[in-house]
Backbone as a ProteinNet text record, in pm:
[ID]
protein_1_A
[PRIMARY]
XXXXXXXXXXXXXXXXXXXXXXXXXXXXXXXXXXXXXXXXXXXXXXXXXXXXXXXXXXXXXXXXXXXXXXXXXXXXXXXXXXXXXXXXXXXXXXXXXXXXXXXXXXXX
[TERTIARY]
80.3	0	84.2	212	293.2	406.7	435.2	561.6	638.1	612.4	696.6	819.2	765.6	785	903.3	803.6	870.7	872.4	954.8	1023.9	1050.7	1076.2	1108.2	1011.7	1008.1	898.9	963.6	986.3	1018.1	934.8	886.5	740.6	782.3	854.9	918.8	809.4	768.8	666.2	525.5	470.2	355.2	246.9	176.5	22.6	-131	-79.4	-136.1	-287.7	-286	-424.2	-528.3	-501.4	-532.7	-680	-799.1	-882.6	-933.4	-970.3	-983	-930.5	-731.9	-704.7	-699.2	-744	-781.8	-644.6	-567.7	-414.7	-435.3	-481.5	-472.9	-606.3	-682	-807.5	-743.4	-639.7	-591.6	-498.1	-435.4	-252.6	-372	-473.8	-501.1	-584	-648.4	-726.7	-587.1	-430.8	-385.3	-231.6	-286.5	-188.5	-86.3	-121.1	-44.5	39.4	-4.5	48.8	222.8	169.9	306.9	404.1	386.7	561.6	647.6	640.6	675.1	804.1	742.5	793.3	918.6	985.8	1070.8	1050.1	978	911	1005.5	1015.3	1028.1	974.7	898.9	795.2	816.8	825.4	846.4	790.9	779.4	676.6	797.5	792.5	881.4	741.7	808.3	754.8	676.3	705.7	695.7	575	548.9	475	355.4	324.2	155.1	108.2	-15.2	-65.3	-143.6	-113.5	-152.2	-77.4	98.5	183.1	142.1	72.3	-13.1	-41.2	-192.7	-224.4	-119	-41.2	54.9	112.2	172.3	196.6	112.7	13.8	-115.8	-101.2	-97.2	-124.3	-19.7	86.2	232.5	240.6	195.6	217	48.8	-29.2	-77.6	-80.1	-9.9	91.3	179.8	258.1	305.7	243.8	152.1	70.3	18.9	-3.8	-56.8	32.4	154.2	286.4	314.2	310.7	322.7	178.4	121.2	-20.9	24.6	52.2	103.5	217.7	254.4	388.5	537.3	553.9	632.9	764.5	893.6	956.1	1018	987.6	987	1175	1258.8	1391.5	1473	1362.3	1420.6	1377.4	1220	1148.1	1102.9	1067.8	1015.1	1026.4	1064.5	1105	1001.2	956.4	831.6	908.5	974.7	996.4	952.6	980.9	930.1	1068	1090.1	1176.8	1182.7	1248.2	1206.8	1281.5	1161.3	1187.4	1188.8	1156.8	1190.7	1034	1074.7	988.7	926.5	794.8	757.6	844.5	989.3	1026.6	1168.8	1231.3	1313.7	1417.6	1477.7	1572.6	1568.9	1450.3	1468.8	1500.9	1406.7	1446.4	1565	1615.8	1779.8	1866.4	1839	1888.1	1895.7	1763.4	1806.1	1776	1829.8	1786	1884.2	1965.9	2079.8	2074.9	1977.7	1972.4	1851	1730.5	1647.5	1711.5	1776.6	1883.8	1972.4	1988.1	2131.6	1995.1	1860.9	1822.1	1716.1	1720.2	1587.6	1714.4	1853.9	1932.7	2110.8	2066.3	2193.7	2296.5	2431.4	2524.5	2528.5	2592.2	2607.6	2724.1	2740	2875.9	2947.9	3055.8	3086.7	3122
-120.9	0	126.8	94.4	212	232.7	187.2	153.6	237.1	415.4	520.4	521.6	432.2	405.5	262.2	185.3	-6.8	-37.6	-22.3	-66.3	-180.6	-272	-374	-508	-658.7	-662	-863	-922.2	-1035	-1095.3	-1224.9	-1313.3	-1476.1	-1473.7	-1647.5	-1768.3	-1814.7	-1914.2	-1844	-1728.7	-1659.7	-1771.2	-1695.2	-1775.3	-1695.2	-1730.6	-1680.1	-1763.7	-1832.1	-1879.2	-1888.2	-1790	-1690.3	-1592.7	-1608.1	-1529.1	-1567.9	-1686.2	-1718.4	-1692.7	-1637.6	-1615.2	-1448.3	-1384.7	-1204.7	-1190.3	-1192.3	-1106.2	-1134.6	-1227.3	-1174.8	-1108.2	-1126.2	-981.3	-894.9	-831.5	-727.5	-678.4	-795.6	-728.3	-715.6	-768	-764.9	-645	-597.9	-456.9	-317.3	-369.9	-276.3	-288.9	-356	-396.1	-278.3	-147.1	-47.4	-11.4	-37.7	31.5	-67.5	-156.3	-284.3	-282.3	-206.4	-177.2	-115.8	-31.1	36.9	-66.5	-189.7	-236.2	-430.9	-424	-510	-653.8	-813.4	-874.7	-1011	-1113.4	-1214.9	-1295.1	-1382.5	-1492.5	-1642.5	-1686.8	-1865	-1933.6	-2052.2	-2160.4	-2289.7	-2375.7	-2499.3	-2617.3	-2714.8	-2788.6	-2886.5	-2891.2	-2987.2	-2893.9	-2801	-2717	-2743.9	-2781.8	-2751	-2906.8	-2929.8	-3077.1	-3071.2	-2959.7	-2977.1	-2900.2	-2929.1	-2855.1	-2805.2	-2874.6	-2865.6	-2707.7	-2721.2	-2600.6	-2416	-2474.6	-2355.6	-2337.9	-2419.1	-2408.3	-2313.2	-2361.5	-2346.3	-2188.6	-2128.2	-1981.1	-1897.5	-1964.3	-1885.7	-1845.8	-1985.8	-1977.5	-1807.7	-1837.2	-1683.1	-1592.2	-1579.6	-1453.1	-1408.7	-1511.3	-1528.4	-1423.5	-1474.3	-1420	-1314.5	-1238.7	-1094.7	-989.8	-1093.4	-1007.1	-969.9	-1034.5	-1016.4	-968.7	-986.1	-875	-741.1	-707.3	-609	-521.6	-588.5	-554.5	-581.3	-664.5	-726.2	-783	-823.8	-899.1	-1020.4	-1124.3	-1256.3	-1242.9	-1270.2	-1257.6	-1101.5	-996.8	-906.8	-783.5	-811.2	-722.5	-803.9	-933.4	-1061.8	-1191.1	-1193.5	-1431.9	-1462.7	-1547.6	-1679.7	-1756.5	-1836.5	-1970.2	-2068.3	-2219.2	-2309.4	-2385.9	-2397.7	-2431.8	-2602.9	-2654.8	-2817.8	-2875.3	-2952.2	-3013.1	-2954.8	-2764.9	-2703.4	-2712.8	-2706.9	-2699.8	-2557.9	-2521.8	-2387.2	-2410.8	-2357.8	-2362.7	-2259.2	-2239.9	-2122.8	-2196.1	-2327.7	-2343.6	-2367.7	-2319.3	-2362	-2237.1	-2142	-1977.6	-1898.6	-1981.7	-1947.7	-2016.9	-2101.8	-2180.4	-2084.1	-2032.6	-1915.5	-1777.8	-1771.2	-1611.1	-1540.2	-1586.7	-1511.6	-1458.4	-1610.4	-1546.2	-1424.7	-1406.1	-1333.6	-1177	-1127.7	-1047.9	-989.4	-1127.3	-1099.9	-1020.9	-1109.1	-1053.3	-907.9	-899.3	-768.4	-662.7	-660.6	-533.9	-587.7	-574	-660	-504.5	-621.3	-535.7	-481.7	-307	-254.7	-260	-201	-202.8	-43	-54	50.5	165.3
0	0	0	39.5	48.6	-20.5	-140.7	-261.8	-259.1	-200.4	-236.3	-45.3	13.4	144.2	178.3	99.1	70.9	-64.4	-125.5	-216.5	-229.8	-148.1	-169.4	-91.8	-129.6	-61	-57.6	84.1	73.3	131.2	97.5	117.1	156.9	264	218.2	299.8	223.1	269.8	318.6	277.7	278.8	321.3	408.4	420.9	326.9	205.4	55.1	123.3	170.6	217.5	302.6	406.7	442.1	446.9	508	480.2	340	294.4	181.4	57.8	69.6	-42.3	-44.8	49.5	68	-55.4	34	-91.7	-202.9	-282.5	-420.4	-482.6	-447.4	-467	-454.2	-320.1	-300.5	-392.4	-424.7	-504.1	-646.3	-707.2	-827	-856.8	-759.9	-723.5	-721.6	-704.5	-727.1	-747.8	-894.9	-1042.7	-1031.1	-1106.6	-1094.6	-996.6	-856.6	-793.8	-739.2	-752.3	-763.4	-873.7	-960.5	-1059.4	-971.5	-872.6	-822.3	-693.8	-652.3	-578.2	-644.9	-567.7	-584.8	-512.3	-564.9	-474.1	-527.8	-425.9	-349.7	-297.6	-378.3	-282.1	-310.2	-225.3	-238.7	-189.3	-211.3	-100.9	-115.4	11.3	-12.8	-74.3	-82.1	-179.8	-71.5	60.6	181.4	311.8	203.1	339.4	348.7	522.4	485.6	486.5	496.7	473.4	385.4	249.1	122.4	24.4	30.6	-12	-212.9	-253.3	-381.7	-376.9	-312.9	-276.9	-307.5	-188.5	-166.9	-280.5	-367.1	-478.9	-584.6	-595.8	-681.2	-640.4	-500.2	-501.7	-501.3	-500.6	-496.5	-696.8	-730.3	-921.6	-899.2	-860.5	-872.3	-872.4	-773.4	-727.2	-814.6	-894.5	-1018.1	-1092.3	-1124.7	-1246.7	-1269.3	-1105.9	-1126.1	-1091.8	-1073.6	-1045.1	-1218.9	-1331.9	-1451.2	-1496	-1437.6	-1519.7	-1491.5	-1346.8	-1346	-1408.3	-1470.7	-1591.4	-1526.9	-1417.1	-1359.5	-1453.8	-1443.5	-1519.7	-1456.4	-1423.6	-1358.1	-1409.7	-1248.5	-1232.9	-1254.6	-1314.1	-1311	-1191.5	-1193.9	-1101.5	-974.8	-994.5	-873.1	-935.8	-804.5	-788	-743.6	-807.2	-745.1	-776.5	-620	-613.2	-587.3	-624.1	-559.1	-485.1	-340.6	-283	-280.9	-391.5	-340.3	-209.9	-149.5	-20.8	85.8	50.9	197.3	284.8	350	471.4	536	599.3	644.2	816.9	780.9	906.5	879.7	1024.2	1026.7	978.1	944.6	924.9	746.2	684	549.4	495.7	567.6	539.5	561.3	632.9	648.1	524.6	479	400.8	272.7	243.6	92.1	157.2	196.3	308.3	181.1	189.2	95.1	-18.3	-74.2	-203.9	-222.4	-134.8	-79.2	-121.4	-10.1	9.6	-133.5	-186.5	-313	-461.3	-437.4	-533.9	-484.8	-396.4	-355.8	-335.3	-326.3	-280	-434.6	-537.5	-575.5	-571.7	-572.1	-579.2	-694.6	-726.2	-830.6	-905.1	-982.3	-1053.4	-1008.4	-989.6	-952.4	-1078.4
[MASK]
++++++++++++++++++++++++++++++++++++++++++++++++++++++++++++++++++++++++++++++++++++++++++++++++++++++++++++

């Protein structure tokens, strides 16, 4: 809601499911206003006792991240983490790469 504020935006293992799904009504009600921001979202492949699912809404998120005129690896990552788990030790595991792609180093 606040892009000129957060710029950047990391999502690791999101609960996209949630209020029946609320966030993507929301992010799709305001397409435009998300070019503005730099996003990061993943799901592990092991989460959940219907890791399918999570899948299914992370690839959505996907999608209105590119409706929005997004560039998949240039503007936002939707990952799918295989084998990770919704736990602190999987998020540590690509924390890095998190980090390496929402702040990259420049060229001097």
């Amino acid at each position: 809601r606040y892009p000129l504020v957060f710029s950047r935006c990391a999502a690791l293992s999101p609960s996209i499911w949630w209020e029946n799904t609320w966030i993507l009504s929301d992010l799709a009600a305001r397409l435009e206003s998300l070019k503005q921001t730099r996003f990061w979202v993943d799901i592990g492949t092991r989460e959940g006792d219907n890791p399918q699912a999570h899948l299914n809404n992370l690839r959505r998120v996907a999608e209105l991240l590119r409706q929005a005129g997004l560039k998949e690896k240039t503007d936002f990552m939707a990952r799918e983490i295989e084998g990770a788990t919704h736990s602190e030790q999987a998020w540590s595991a690509r924390f890095d790469q998190v980090l390496l792609f929402l702040y990259p180093m420049r060229k001097r």
